PDB file of C-alpha atoms in Angstrom:
ATOM      1  CA  MET N   1      19.664  -5.045  34.255  1.00 47.00           C
ATOM      2  CA  ARG N   2      22.217  -2.881  32.474  1.00 56.00           C
ATOM      3  CA  PHE N   3      24.100  -4.344  29.521  1.00 54.00           C
ATOM      4  CA  SER N   4      27.304  -3.854  31.486  1.00 58.00           C
ATOM      5  CA  ASP N   5      25.994  -6.350  34.065  1.00 67.00           C
ATOM      6  CA  LEU N   6      25.651  -9.137  31.507  1.00 74.00           C
ATOM      7  CA  PRO N   7      28.372 -11.777  31.185  1.00 80.00           C
ATOM      8  CA  ASN N   8      30.646 -11.710  28.164  1.00 85.00           C
ATOM      9  CA  LEU N   9      28.317 -12.742  25.318  1.00 84.00           C
ATOM     10  CA  ASN N  10      31.101 -14.234  23.186  1.00 87.00           C
ATOM     11  CA  ALA N  11      32.137 -16.372  26.119  1.00 87.00           C
ATOM     12  CA  LEU N  12      28.508 -17.317  26.765  1.00 87.00           C
ATOM     13  CA  ARG N  13      28.049 -18.366  23.141  1.00 88.00           C
ATOM     14  CA  ALA N  14      31.219 -20.447  23.254  1.00 88.00           C
ATOM     15  CA  PHE N  15      30.028 -22.146  26.440  1.00 88.00           C
ATOM     16  CA  CYS N  16      26.653 -22.946  24.872  1.00 88.00           C
ATOM     17  CA  GLU N  17      28.431 -24.743  22.015  1.00 89.00           C
ATOM     18  CA  VAL N  18      30.575 -26.654  24.502  1.00 88.00           C
ATOM     19  CA  ALA N  19      27.467 -27.643  26.452  1.00 87.00           C
ATOM     20  CA  ARG N  20      25.683 -28.736  23.262  1.00 87.00           C
ATOM     21  CA  THR N  21      28.568 -30.747  21.783  1.00 87.00           C
ATOM     22  CA  LYS N  22      30.119 -31.892  25.102  1.00 87.00           C
ATOM     23  CA  SER N  23      33.489 -31.153  23.506  1.00 88.00           C
ATOM     24  CA  PHE N  24      35.892 -28.208  23.273  1.00 89.00           C
ATOM     25  CA  THR N  25      37.144 -29.560  19.955  1.00 88.00           C
ATOM     26  CA  LEU N  26      33.706 -29.815  18.337  1.00 88.00           C
ATOM     27  CA  ALA N  27      32.656 -26.449  19.735  1.00 86.00           C
ATOM     28  CA  ALA N  28      35.800 -24.846  18.297  1.00 89.00           C
ATOM     29  CA  LYS N  29      35.050 -26.378  14.883  1.00 88.00           C
ATOM     30  CA  GLU N  30      31.454 -25.094  14.990  1.00 86.00           C
ATOM     31  CA  LEU N  31      32.576 -21.566  15.912  1.00 86.00           C
ATOM     32  CA  GLY N  32      35.505 -21.499  13.503  1.00 90.00           C
ATOM     33  CA  VAL N  33      38.119 -20.832  16.169  1.00 91.00           C
ATOM     34  CA  THR N  34      40.822 -22.839  17.948  1.00 92.00           C
ATOM     35  CA  GLN N  35      40.204 -25.241  20.823  1.00 89.00           C
ATOM     36  CA  SER N  36      42.416 -23.074  22.993  1.00 90.00           C
ATOM     37  CA  ALA N  37      40.252 -20.014  22.263  1.00 89.00           C
ATOM     38  CA  VAL N  38      37.112 -21.862  23.312  1.00 88.00           C
ATOM     39  CA  SER N  39      38.745 -23.083  26.510  1.00 89.00           C
ATOM     40  CA  LYS N  40      39.840 -19.534  27.368  1.00 90.00           C
ATOM     41  CA  GLN N  41      36.325 -18.163  26.703  1.00 89.00           C
ATOM     42  CA  VAL N  42      34.781 -20.709  29.075  1.00 88.00           C
ATOM     43  CA  ALA N  43      37.375 -19.833  31.684  1.00 90.00           C
ATOM     44  CA  VAL N  44      36.509 -16.125  31.284  1.00 88.00           C
ATOM     45  CA  LEU N  45      32.832 -16.928  31.829  1.00 87.00           C
ATOM     46  CA  GLU N  46      33.557 -19.004  34.935  1.00 88.00           C
ATOM     47  CA  LYS N  47      35.596 -16.142  36.327  1.00 88.00           C
ATOM     48  CA  GLN N  48      32.778 -13.652  35.659  1.00 86.00           C
ATOM     49  CA  LEU N  49      30.089 -15.883  37.175  1.00 87.00           C
ATOM     50  CA  LYS N  50      32.421 -16.975  39.991  1.00 89.00           C
ATOM     51  CA  LYS N  51      31.336 -20.600  39.673  1.00 88.00           C
ATOM     52  CA  GLN N  52      32.586 -23.663  37.862  1.00 90.00           C
ATOM     53  CA  LEU N  53      30.685 -24.525  34.710  1.00 87.00           C
ATOM     54  CA  VAL N  54      32.447 -27.622  33.395  1.00 87.00           C
ATOM     55  CA  ILE N  55      34.350 -30.559  34.878  1.00 88.00           C
ATOM     56  CA  ARG N  56      37.349 -31.120  32.625  1.00 84.00           C
ATOM     57  CA  LYS N  57      38.356 -34.768  32.216  1.00 81.00           C
ATOM     58  CA  HIS N  58      41.131 -36.319  30.167  1.00 73.00           C
ATOM     59  CA  ARG N  59      39.024 -37.083  27.055  1.00 74.00           C
ATOM     60  CA  SER N  60      35.647 -35.599  27.904  1.00 77.00           C
ATOM     61  CA  ILE N  61      33.847 -32.935  29.900  1.00 84.00           C
ATOM     62  CA  ASP N  62      30.790 -32.841  32.130  1.00 87.00           C
ATOM     63  CA  LEU N  63      28.688 -29.872  33.094  1.00 88.00           C
ATOM     64  CA  THR N  64      28.285 -28.939  36.699  1.00 90.00           C
ATOM     65  CA  GLN N  65      24.722 -28.523  37.936  1.00 90.00           C
ATOM     66  CA  PHE N  66      25.213 -24.756  37.748  1.00 90.00           C
ATOM     67  CA  GLY N  67      26.650 -25.116  34.237  1.00 84.00           C
ATOM     68  CA  GLN N  68      23.570 -27.041  33.123  1.00 88.00           C
ATOM     69  CA  GLY N  69      21.326 -24.231  34.338  1.00 88.00           C
ATOM     70  CA  VAL N  70      23.415 -21.560  32.610  1.00 86.00           C
ATOM     71  CA  ALA N  71      23.493 -23.540  29.359  1.00 84.00           C
ATOM     72  CA  GLN N  72      19.721 -23.998  29.393  1.00 87.00           C
ATOM     73  CA  ALA N  73      18.995 -20.327  30.151  1.00 85.00           C
ATOM     74  CA  ALA N  74      21.521 -19.024  27.624  1.00 83.00           C
ATOM     75  CA  GLY N  75      20.370 -21.449  24.945  1.00 79.00           C
ATOM     76  CA  LEU N  76      16.758 -20.318  25.296  1.00 81.00           C
ATOM     77  CA  SER N  77      17.843 -16.675  25.209  1.00 81.00           C
ATOM     78  CA  PHE N  78      19.900 -17.102  22.030  1.00 80.00           C
ATOM     79  CA  GLU N  79      16.997 -18.989  20.436  1.00 79.00           C
ATOM     80  CA  GLN N  80      14.600 -16.153  21.307  1.00 81.00           C
ATOM     81  CA  ILE N  81      17.003 -13.632  19.788  1.00 79.00           C
ATOM     82  CA  GLN N  82      17.070 -15.635  16.557  1.00 76.00           C
ATOM     83  CA  ILE N  83      13.271 -15.826  16.472  1.00 73.00           C
ATOM     84  CA  LYS N  84      12.877 -12.089  17.153  1.00 75.00           C
ATOM     85  CA  LEU N  85      15.368 -11.153  14.444  1.00 73.00           C
ATOM     86  CA  ALA N  86      13.623 -13.426  11.948  1.00 64.00           C
ATOM     87  CA  ASN N  87      10.266 -11.879  12.842  1.00 64.00           C
ATOM     88  CA  ILE N  88      11.634  -8.362  12.393  1.00 63.00           C
ATOM     89  CA  GLU N  89      13.003  -9.264   8.981  1.00 56.00           C
ATOM     90  CA  ARG N  90       9.729 -10.941   7.990  1.00 55.00           C
ATOM     91  CA  THR N  91       7.639  -7.991   9.187  1.00 54.00           C
ATOM     92  CA  GLN N  92       9.736  -5.494   7.275  1.00 54.00           C
ATOM     93  CA  ARG N  93       9.537  -7.581   4.131  1.00 52.00           C
ATOM     94  CA  GLN N  94       5.792  -8.068   4.319  1.00 79.00           C
ATOM     95  CA  GLN N  95       4.790  -4.504   5.225  1.00 87.00           C
ATOM     96  CA  ILE N  96       4.180  -2.585   2.002  1.00 92.00           C
ATOM     97  CA  LYS N  97       4.290   1.196   2.238  1.00 93.00           C
ATOM     98  CA  LEU N  98       1.955   2.851  -0.263  1.00 94.00           C
ATOM     99  CA  PHE N  99       1.557   6.547  -0.992  1.00 92.00           C
ATOM    100  CA  GLY N 100      -1.469   7.426  -3.059  1.00 90.00           C
ATOM    101  CA  ASP N 101      -3.748  10.051  -4.486  1.00 88.00           C
ATOM    102  CA  ALA N 102      -6.569  10.526  -1.954  1.00 89.00           C
ATOM    103  CA  ASP N 103      -9.391  10.096  -4.483  1.00 89.00           C
ATOM    104  CA  PHE N 104      -7.838   6.962  -5.946  1.00 92.00           C
ATOM    105  CA  VAL N 105      -7.239   5.372  -2.556  1.00 93.00           C
ATOM    106  CA  GLN N 106     -10.612   6.237  -1.016  1.00 93.00           C
ATOM    107  CA  LEU N 107     -12.870   5.617  -4.003  1.00 93.00           C
ATOM    108  CA  TRP N 108     -11.079   2.880  -5.964  1.00 95.00           C
ATOM    109  CA  LEU N 109      -8.345   1.075  -4.016  1.00 95.00           C
ATOM    110  CA  PHE N 110      -9.649   0.926  -0.454  1.00 93.00           C
ATOM    111  CA  PRO N 111     -12.946  -0.892  -1.212  1.00 92.00           C
ATOM    112  CA  ARG N 112     -10.923  -3.604  -2.979  1.00 94.00           C
ATOM    113  CA  LEU N 113      -8.036  -3.879  -0.527  1.00 94.00           C
ATOM    114  CA  SER N 114      -9.694  -6.167   2.012  1.00 93.00           C
ATOM    115  CA  ALA N 115     -10.029  -8.876  -0.646  1.00 93.00           C
ATOM    116  CA  PHE N 116      -6.279  -8.717  -1.319  1.00 94.00           C
ATOM    117  CA  GLU N 117      -5.424  -8.924   2.379  1.00 92.00           C
ATOM    118  CA  ARG N 118      -7.759 -11.878   2.899  1.00 92.00           C
ATOM    119  CA  ALA N 119      -6.028 -13.695   0.039  1.00 93.00           C
ATOM    120  CA  ASN N 120      -2.584 -12.660   1.320  1.00 92.00           C
ATOM    121  CA  PRO N 121      -2.790 -12.653   5.145  1.00 89.00           C
ATOM    122  CA  GLN N 122       0.984 -12.383   5.461  1.00 87.00           C
ATOM    123  CA  ILE N 123       1.002  -8.959   3.742  1.00 90.00           C
ATOM    124  CA  ARG N 124      -0.184  -5.680   5.223  1.00 90.00           C
ATOM    125  CA  ILE N 125      -0.482  -2.402   3.353  1.00 92.00           C
ATOM    126  CA  SER N 126       0.455   0.846   5.080  1.00 93.00           C
ATOM    127  CA  ILE N 127      -1.217   3.795   3.294  1.00 93.00           C
ATOM    128  CA  THR N 128      -0.512   7.517   3.260  1.00 92.00           C
ATOM    129  CA  VAL N 129      -2.729   9.713   1.067  1.00 90.00           C
ATOM    130  CA  SER N 130      -2.280  13.165  -0.390  1.00 86.00           C
ATOM    131  CA  MET N 131      -4.832  15.533  -1.875  1.00 79.00           C
ATOM    132  CA  GLU N 132      -2.296  16.552  -4.524  1.00 76.00           C
ATOM    133  CA  MET N 133      -0.503  13.332  -5.364  1.00 73.00           C
ATOM    134  CA  ASN N 134       1.142  14.414  -8.598  1.00 72.00           C
ATOM    135  CA  GLN N 135       4.789  13.930  -7.695  1.00 76.00           C
ATOM    136  CA  ILE N 136       7.129  11.419  -6.081  1.00 80.00           C
ATOM    137  CA  PRO N 137       6.872  11.289  -2.244  1.00 79.00           C
ATOM    138  CA  ASP N 138       9.776  12.703  -0.249  1.00 77.00           C
ATOM    139  CA  GLU N 139       9.536   9.786   2.211  1.00 81.00           C
ATOM    140  CA  ASP N 140      10.499   6.135   1.722  1.00 85.00           C
ATOM    141  CA  PHE N 141       7.862   4.132  -0.167  1.00 88.00           C
ATOM    142  CA  ASP N 142       7.359   0.826  -1.948  1.00 91.00           C
ATOM    143  CA  PHE N 143       4.617   2.039  -4.292  1.00 92.00           C
ATOM    144  CA  ALA N 144       3.142   5.421  -5.126  1.00 92.00           C
ATOM    145  CA  ILE N 145      -0.062   5.920  -7.105  1.00 92.00           C
ATOM    146  CA  ILE N 146       0.404   9.241  -8.870  1.00 90.00           C
ATOM    147  CA  TRP N 147      -1.982  11.277 -10.989  1.00 89.00           C
ATOM    148  CA  GLY N 148      -0.308  12.928 -13.965  1.00 89.00           C
ATOM    149  CA  ARG N 149       1.422  12.380 -17.281  1.00 86.00           C
ATOM    150  CA  GLY N 150       4.567  10.487 -16.324  1.00 82.00           C
ATOM    151  CA  ALA N 151       8.162  11.692 -16.782  1.00 79.00           C
ATOM    152  CA  TRP N 152       8.922  11.808 -13.043  1.00 81.00           C
ATOM    153  CA  GLN N 153      12.582  11.673 -12.089  1.00 82.00           C
ATOM    154  CA  GLY N 154      14.117   9.197  -9.667  1.00 79.00           C
ATOM    155  CA  CYS N 155      11.587   6.379 -10.045  1.00 83.00           C
ATOM    156  CA  ARG N 156      10.188   3.754 -12.365  1.00 87.00           C
ATOM    157  CA  PHE N 157       6.589   4.339 -13.429  1.00 89.00           C
ATOM    158  CA  GLU N 158       3.947   2.469 -15.422  1.00 92.00           C
ATOM    159  CA  PRO N 159       0.422   3.563 -16.421  1.00 94.00           C
ATOM    160  CA  LEU N 160      -2.224   1.794 -14.359  1.00 95.00           C
ATOM    161  CA  LEU N 161      -5.537   3.427 -15.292  1.00 94.00           C
ATOM    162  CA  ARG N 162      -6.487   5.933 -17.946  1.00 92.00           C
ATOM    163  CA  ASN N 163      -9.624   7.909 -17.361  1.00 91.00           C
ATOM    164  CA  TYR N 164     -12.709   9.340 -19.049  1.00 94.00           C
ATOM    165  CA  VAL N 165     -14.729  12.086 -17.390  1.00 96.00           C
ATOM    166  CA  PHE N 166     -18.486  12.696 -17.735  1.00 96.00           C
ATOM    167  CA  PRO N 167     -21.370  14.547 -16.039  1.00 97.00           C
ATOM    168  CA  VAL N 168     -23.200  12.608 -13.313  1.00 97.00           C
ATOM    169  CA  ALA N 169     -26.326  13.283 -11.273  1.00 97.00           C
ATOM    170  CA  ALA N 170     -28.825  11.485  -9.072  1.00 97.00           C
ATOM    171  CA  PRO N 171     -30.827   8.957 -11.156  1.00 95.00           C
ATOM    172  CA  ASP N 172     -34.073  10.947 -10.910  1.00 94.00           C
ATOM    173  CA  TYR N 173     -32.513  14.412 -11.105  1.00 96.00           C
ATOM    174  CA  PHE N 174     -33.757  15.172 -14.638  1.00 94.00           C
ATOM    175  CA  GLN N 175     -36.967  13.176 -14.355  1.00 92.00           C
ATOM    176  CA  ARG N 176     -39.042  16.335 -14.546  1.00 91.00           C
ATOM    177  CA  LEU N 177     -37.952  16.873 -18.159  1.00 91.00           C
ATOM    178  CA  GLY N 178     -39.735  13.735 -19.374  1.00 91.00           C
ATOM    179  CA  ARG N 179     -36.904  13.092 -21.843  1.00 92.00           C
ATOM    180  CA  PRO N 180     -33.138  12.474 -21.818  1.00 91.00           C
ATOM    181  CA  PRO N 181     -31.386  15.679 -20.716  1.00 93.00           C
ATOM    182  CA  ARG N 182     -29.107  17.772 -22.910  1.00 91.00           C
ATOM    183  CA  MET N 183     -26.198  19.953 -21.874  1.00 92.00           C
ATOM    184  CA  SER N 184     -28.348  22.997 -22.619  1.00 91.00           C
ATOM    185  CA  ASP N 185     -30.736  21.890 -19.832  1.00 93.00           C
ATOM    186  CA  ILE N 186     -28.083  22.503 -17.165  1.00 93.00           C
ATOM    187  CA  THR N 187     -28.252  25.809 -15.311  1.00 93.00           C
ATOM    188  CA  GLU N 188     -25.435  27.620 -13.531  1.00 94.00           C
ATOM    189  CA  SER N 189     -26.909  26.962 -10.093  1.00 95.00           C
ATOM    190  CA  GLN N 190     -26.714  23.191 -10.720  1.00 96.00           C
ATOM    191  CA  LEU N 191     -22.966  23.090 -11.378  1.00 97.00           C
ATOM    192  CA  ILE N 192     -20.758  21.255  -8.877  1.00 97.00           C
ATOM    193  CA  HIS N 193     -17.030  21.656  -9.520  1.00 97.00           C
ATOM    194  CA  ASP N 194     -14.293  19.290  -8.398  1.00 93.00           C
ATOM    195  CA  GLN N 195     -11.354  21.568  -7.468  1.00 90.00           C
ATOM    196  CA  THR N 196     -11.466  23.431 -10.789  1.00 93.00           C
ATOM    197  CA  THR N 197     -14.021  24.859 -13.250  1.00 95.00           C
ATOM    198  CA  PHE N 198     -12.014  23.505 -16.202  1.00 95.00           C
ATOM    199  CA  TRP N 199     -14.172  20.491 -16.968  1.00 95.00           C
ATOM    200  CA  TRP N 200     -17.514  22.257 -17.001  1.00 95.00           C
ATOM    201  CA  ARG N 201     -16.070  24.747 -19.472  1.00 95.00           C
ATOM    202  CA  ALA N 202     -14.775  21.839 -21.584  1.00 95.00           C
ATOM    203  CA  PHE N 203     -18.183  20.127 -21.633  1.00 94.00           C
ATOM    204  CA  ARG N 204     -20.015  23.367 -22.354  1.00 93.00           C
ATOM    205  CA  ASP N 205     -17.732  24.098 -25.304  1.00 92.00           C
ATOM    206  CA  ALA N 206     -17.856  20.502 -26.578  1.00 91.00           C
ATOM    207  CA  SER N 207     -21.661  20.447 -26.584  1.00 88.00           C
ATOM    208  CA  GLY N 208     -21.978  23.456 -28.847  1.00 84.00           C
ATOM    209  CA  GLY N 209     -25.397  24.351 -27.439  1.00 76.00           C
ATOM    210  CA  ALA N 210     -24.995  25.156 -23.747  1.00 83.00           C
ATOM    211  CA  GLU N 211     -24.635  28.779 -22.662  1.00 87.00           C
ATOM    212  CA  PHE N 212     -24.162  28.621 -18.883  1.00 91.00           C
ATOM    213  CA  ASP N 213     -21.369  30.495 -17.120  1.00 92.00           C
ATOM    214  CA  HIS N 214     -18.963  27.710 -16.221  1.00 93.00           C
ATOM    215  CA  THR N 215     -17.472  29.694 -13.315  1.00 94.00           C
ATOM    216  CA  GLN N 216     -20.717  29.633 -11.328  1.00 95.00           C
ATOM    217  CA  GLY N 217     -22.021  26.962  -8.929  1.00 95.00           C
ATOM    218  CA  ARG N 218     -20.414  25.126  -6.018  1.00 95.00           C
ATOM    219  CA  LEU N 219     -16.720  24.245  -5.865  1.00 96.00           C
ATOM    220  CA  TYR N 220     -15.326  21.567  -3.533  1.00 95.00           C
ATOM    221  CA  ASN N 221     -11.707  20.455  -3.136  1.00 90.00           C
ATOM    222  CA  HIS N 222     -12.469  16.756  -2.688  1.00 90.00           C
ATOM    223  CA  THR N 223     -14.023  14.415  -5.253  1.00 93.00           C
ATOM    224  CA  ALA N 224     -15.960  12.439  -2.655  1.00 93.00           C
ATOM    225  CA  LEU N 225     -17.783  15.621  -1.588  1.00 95.00           C
ATOM    226  CA  CYS N 226     -18.750  16.398  -5.183  1.00 97.00           C
ATOM    227  CA  LEU N 227     -20.110  12.899  -5.749  1.00 97.00           C
ATOM    228  CA  GLU N 228     -22.051  12.905  -2.476  1.00 96.00           C
ATOM    229  CA  ALA N 229     -23.541  16.312  -3.253  1.00 97.00           C
ATOM    230  CA  ALA N 230     -24.696  15.094  -6.647  1.00 97.00           C
ATOM    231  CA  ALA N 231     -26.054  11.823  -5.222  1.00 97.00           C
ATOM    232  CA  ARG N 232     -28.274  13.688  -2.760  1.00 96.00           C
ATOM    233  CA  GLY N 233     -29.650  15.889  -5.532  1.00 96.00           C
ATOM    234  CA  ASP N 234     -27.733  19.130  -5.024  1.00 97.00           C
ATOM    235  CA  GLY N 235     -26.771  19.398  -8.684  1.00 97.00           C
ATOM    236  CA  VAL N 236     -24.639  17.882 -11.428  1.00 97.00           C
ATOM    237  CA  THR N 237     -20.923  17.197 -11.106  1.00 97.00           C
ATOM    238  CA  ILE N 238     -18.160  15.778 -13.263  1.00 96.00           C
ATOM    239  CA  GLY N 239     -17.399  12.153 -12.504  1.00 95.00           C
ATOM    240  CA  ASP N 240     -14.669   9.916 -13.827  1.00 95.00           C
ATOM    241  CA  GLU N 241     -14.295   6.188 -14.326  1.00 95.00           C
ATOM    242  CA  VAL N 242     -11.946   5.665 -11.384  1.00 94.00           C
ATOM    243  CA  SER N 243     -13.780   7.617  -8.697  1.00 94.00           C
ATOM    244  CA  THR N 244     -17.402   7.113  -9.791  1.00 96.00           C
ATOM    245  CA  ARG N 245     -17.749   3.408 -10.544  1.00 95.00           C
ATOM    246  CA  PHE N 246     -19.122   2.470  -7.108  1.00 94.00           C
ATOM    247  CA  HIS N 247     -21.812   5.152  -7.367  1.00 96.00           C
ATOM    248  CA  LEU N 248     -22.781   3.942 -10.831  1.00 96.00           C
ATOM    249  CA  GLU N 249     -22.871   0.272  -9.785  1.00 94.00           C
ATOM    250  CA  THR N 250     -25.115   1.004  -6.830  1.00 94.00           C
ATOM    251  CA  ASN N 251     -27.346   3.434  -8.772  1.00 95.00           C
ATOM    252  CA  ARG N 252     -26.519   6.300  -6.437  1.00 96.00           C
ATOM    253  CA  LEU N 253     -25.472   8.263  -9.514  1.00 97.00           C
ATOM    254  CA  ASP N 254     -26.330   8.097 -13.182  1.00 95.00           C
ATOM    255  CA  CYS N 255     -24.597   9.287 -16.327  1.00 94.00           C
ATOM    256  CA  PRO N 256     -27.561  11.173 -17.814  1.00 92.00           C
ATOM    257  CA  MET N 257     -25.923  12.392 -21.052  1.00 90.00           C
ATOM    258  CA  ALA N 258     -23.804  10.801 -23.748  1.00 83.00           C
ATOM    259  CA  TYR N 259     -20.947  13.250 -23.270  1.00 88.00           C
ATOM    260  CA  ARG N 260     -17.566  11.752 -22.393  1.00 92.00           C
ATOM    261  CA  LEU N 261     -14.152  13.376 -22.631  1.00 95.00           C
ATOM    262  CA  PRO N 262     -10.745  11.689 -22.202  1.00 94.00           C
ATOM    263  CA  SER N 263      -8.578  13.029 -19.433  1.00 93.00           C
ATOM    264  CA  PRO N 264      -5.031  14.007 -20.439  1.00 92.00           C
ATOM    265  CA  ASP N 265      -3.822  12.574 -17.111  1.00 91.00           C
ATOM    266  CA  SER N 266      -3.636   8.971 -15.921  1.00 92.00           C
ATOM    267  CA  TYR N 267      -2.958   7.065 -12.729  1.00 93.00           C
ATOM    268  CA  TYR N 268       0.563   5.623 -12.633  1.00 93.00           C
ATOM    269  CA  ILE N 269       2.282   3.103 -10.381  1.00 93.00           C
ATOM    270  CA  ALA N 270       5.670   4.480  -9.335  1.00 90.00           C
ATOM    271  CA  THR N 271       8.403   2.523  -7.561  1.00 90.00           C
ATOM    272  CA  PRO N 272      11.826   3.657  -6.281  1.00 88.00           C
ATOM    273  CA  ILE N 273      14.415   3.267  -8.986  1.00 82.00           C
ATOM    274  CA  ASN N 274      16.686   1.081  -6.830  1.00 77.00           C
ATOM    275  CA  SER N 275      13.993  -0.978  -5.078  1.00 76.00           C
ATOM    276  CA  ALA N 276      14.242  -4.774  -4.988  1.00 71.00           C
ATOM    277  CA  SER N 277      11.324  -6.824  -6.310  1.00 77.00           C
ATOM    278  CA  THR N 278      10.388  -9.065  -3.382  1.00 84.00           C
ATOM    279  CA  PRO N 279       7.665 -11.720  -3.797  1.00 87.00           C
ATOM    280  CA  GLU N 280       5.302  -9.598  -1.676  1.00 89.00           C
ATOM    281  CA  LEU N 281       5.818  -6.498  -3.800  1.00 90.00           C
ATOM    282  CA  LEU N 282       5.414  -8.461  -7.017  1.00 90.00           C
ATOM    283  CA  SER N 283       2.221 -10.046  -5.703  1.00 92.00           C
ATOM    284  CA  PHE N 284       0.679  -6.696  -4.816  1.00 93.00           C
ATOM    285  CA  LYS N 285       1.703  -5.108  -8.111  1.00 93.00           C
ATOM    286  CA  ARG N 286       0.271  -8.033 -10.088  1.00 94.00           C
ATOM    287  CA  TRP N 287      -2.985  -7.727  -8.130  1.00 96.00           C
ATOM    288  CA  LEU N 288      -3.223  -3.996  -8.897  1.00 96.00           C
ATOM    289  CA  PHE N 289      -2.921  -4.622 -12.626  1.00 96.00           C
ATOM    290  CA  GLU N 290      -5.450  -7.464 -12.474  1.00 96.00           C
ATOM    291  CA  GLU N 291      -7.941  -5.175 -10.713  1.00 97.00           C
ATOM    292  CA  ALA N 292      -7.259  -2.439 -13.258  1.00 96.00           C
ATOM    293  CA  GLU N 293      -7.976  -4.842 -16.116  1.00 97.00           C
ATOM    294  CA  GLU N 294     -11.255  -5.942 -14.500  1.00 97.00           C
ATOM    295  CA  HIS N 295     -12.128  -2.251 -14.077  1.00 96.00           C
ATOM    296  CA  ARG N 296     -11.526  -1.525 -17.767  1.00 96.00           C
ATOM    297  CA  LYS N 297     -13.689  -4.440 -18.825  1.00 96.00           C
ATOM    298  CA  TRP N 298     -16.511  -3.305 -16.538  1.00 96.00           C
ATOM    299  CA  PHE N 299     -16.600   0.114 -18.160  1.00 95.00           C
ATOM    300  CA  GLN N 300     -16.405  -1.366 -21.636  1.00 94.00           C
ATOM    301  CA  GLY N 301     -19.608  -3.208 -20.830  1.00 94.00           C
ATOM    302  CA  TYR N 302     -21.140  -0.142 -19.159  1.00 93.00           C
ATOM    303  CA  TRP N 303     -20.574   2.189 -22.122  1.00 92.00           C
ATOM    304  CA  SER N 304     -21.611  -0.497 -24.597  1.00 90.00           C
ATOM    305  CA  GLN N 305     -24.903  -0.986 -22.759  1.00 87.00           C
ATOM    306  CA  ARG N 306     -25.612   2.746 -22.633  1.00 84.00           C
ATOM    307  CA  SER N 307     -25.033   3.163 -26.352  1.00 77.00           C
ATOM    308  CA  GLN N 308     -27.736   0.590 -27.235  1.00 67.00           C
TER     309      GLN N 308
END
């Protein structure tokens, strides 16, 4: 059916109120119009449908059999419209759109997310990732997890996780040495770089004793590939607290040396500057900070244990 084939919806709504209240006067009061306006709307509807809807009496009205059927059908339709509109509003409010750094989402957030959704079944997270998430997304978003140093324009941002970086390898990778490895034990062929050779140069220079060429070795553009390569024994890569915790917890990787360097960059939560703080958004943000605090405490214990 085309919309042009439908009866006048204002007239149909007025008739539904008349049918519900059994009174032109009460219907007019409910709709905020005059009794005469309601009477005219019902007359318009009767003319369109070409059948009588109400039997007008001196002090009351009755519905014809046809009028009863129209009132029932229209009432159900208006009720369904109300339900659908409420569902649309609820769905929009409870769908959180997150943009995030690919490494952060895959290696830190995603393994935790199912627990949040089980505890909050009315909330769903829609995720878009980027390999270079160091600026505000061009698209609409509720949250963005950005890697950098802050000072982005057009948003509010708060630090979520700071990061230390450190060499990691398979637990038995240096077993042949019969002693704890030193940076000077690493050869150029063992180097696995995560997007850049910067960190291996930084660790070589910080150690004071290593002489390898930091530009040699394998270079991958995705942290997960570097960690997997190291876990299967291909070499030694640079891990960090955010991306490497799962591998350390499950003993797929080990931190074989005492070298740690702070990263100048951090993970930030960014939100649109004019966004409203709904209960769903506040709940998710609070959960992120709670998980970040648990993460910090885990590494405090990890580093404390390794220093003993």
